[in-house]
Amino acid sequence: MWYVYIVECSDGTLYTGISTNVNKRIIAHNKGKGAKYTSTRKPVVLRALFEAIDRGSASKEEYRIKQFSREAKLKLCDIYG
């Protein structure tokens, strides 16, 4: 199973990513070994998590969410977080 996740960085920004093991990915982000974007904005906190059938579906959903405004992403976090 693949997951799309949204984390909130220490500076208040939101980062969206995909993974098969979100807990492991959050740990990697917080160690500075995740995405380049989060490496200077740690710690990160999981705000929302969505299931996807496969990597392709997860990637498409990640891209779709990344196009959202900050306000729309926060609404997703409130609803699905």
Coordinates of C-alpha atoms in Angstrom, one line a residue:
M1 CA 0.0 0.0 0.0
W2 CA 1.2 3.5 -0.8
Y3 CA 0.4 6.6 1.1
V4 CA 0.3 10.3 0.4
Y5 CA 1.1 12.4 3.4
I6 CA 1.3 16.1 4.4
V7 CA 3.7 17.2 7.1
E8 CA 4.0 20.6 8.8
C9 CA 7.6 21.8 9.1
S10 CA 9.0 23.7 12.0
D11 CA 8.7 27.0 10.1
G12 CA 4.9 26.3 9.5
T13 CA 5.2 25.4 5.9
L14 CA 3.6 22.2 4.5
Y15 CA 5.3 19.4 2.6
T16 CA 3.5 16.7 0.7
G17 CA 5.1 13.4 -0.2
I18 CA 4.5 9.7 -0.8
S19 CA 5.8 6.6 0.9
T20 CA 5.0 2.9 1.6
N21 CA 6.1 3.4 5.2
V22 CA 5.2 6.8 6.5
N23 CA 6.5 6.4 10.0
K24 CA 10.0 5.5 8.6
R25 CA 9.7 8.5 6.2
I26 CA 8.9 10.9 9.0
I27 CA 11.9 9.7 11.0
A28 CA 14.1 10.2 7.9
H29 CA 12.7 13.7 7.4
N30 CA 13.5 14.5 11.1
K31 CA 17.0 13.2 10.8
G32 CA 17.6 15.4 7.8
K33 CA 17.8 12.5 5.4
G34 CA 14.3 12.9 3.9
A35 CA 13.6 15.5 1.2
K36 CA 15.9 18.4 0.6
Y37 CA 13.1 20.8 1.4
T38 CA 12.5 19.3 4.9
S39 CA 16.2 18.9 5.8
T40 CA 16.4 22.5 7.0
R41 CA 12.9 22.7 8.3
K42 CA 12.9 20.0 10.9
P43 CA 11.2 18.7 13.0
V44 CA 8.2 17.8 10.9
V45 CA 4.9 16.7 12.2
L46 CA 2.4 14.5 10.3
R47 CA -0.8 16.4 9.6
A48 CA -2.7 14.2 7.1
L49 CA -2.4 10.7 5.6
F50 CA -4.2 9.3 2.5
E51 CA -4.1 5.7 1.1
A52 CA -3.4 5.0 -2.5
I53 CA -3.7 1.8 -4.4
D54 CA -0.2 1.9 -6.1
R55 CA 2.7 4.3 -6.7
G56 CA 1.2 5.8 -9.8
S57 CA -2.0 6.7 -7.9
A58 CA 0.0 8.1 -5.0
S59 CA 2.2 10.2 -7.3
K60 CA -0.9 11.6 -9.1
E61 CA -2.6 12.5 -5.8
E62 CA 0.7 14.0 -4.5
Y63 CA 0.9 16.2 -7.6
R64 CA -2.8 17.2 -7.3
I65 CA -2.4 18.2 -3.6
K66 CA 0.8 20.2 -4.3
Q67 CA -1.2 22.4 -6.7
F68 CA -3.6 23.4 -3.8
S69 CA -3.3 26.6 -2.0
R70 CA -2.0 26.5 1.6
E71 CA -5.5 27.1 2.8
A72 CA -6.9 24.2 0.9
K73 CA -4.1 21.9 2.2
L74 CA -4.9 23.0 5.8
K75 CA -8.5 22.1 5.2
L76 CA -7.5 18.7 4.0
C77 CA -5.4 18.3 7.2
D78 CA -8.4 19.3 9.3
I79 CA -10.7 16.9 7.6
Y80 CA -8.4 13.9 7.1
G81 CA -5.6 14.5 9.7

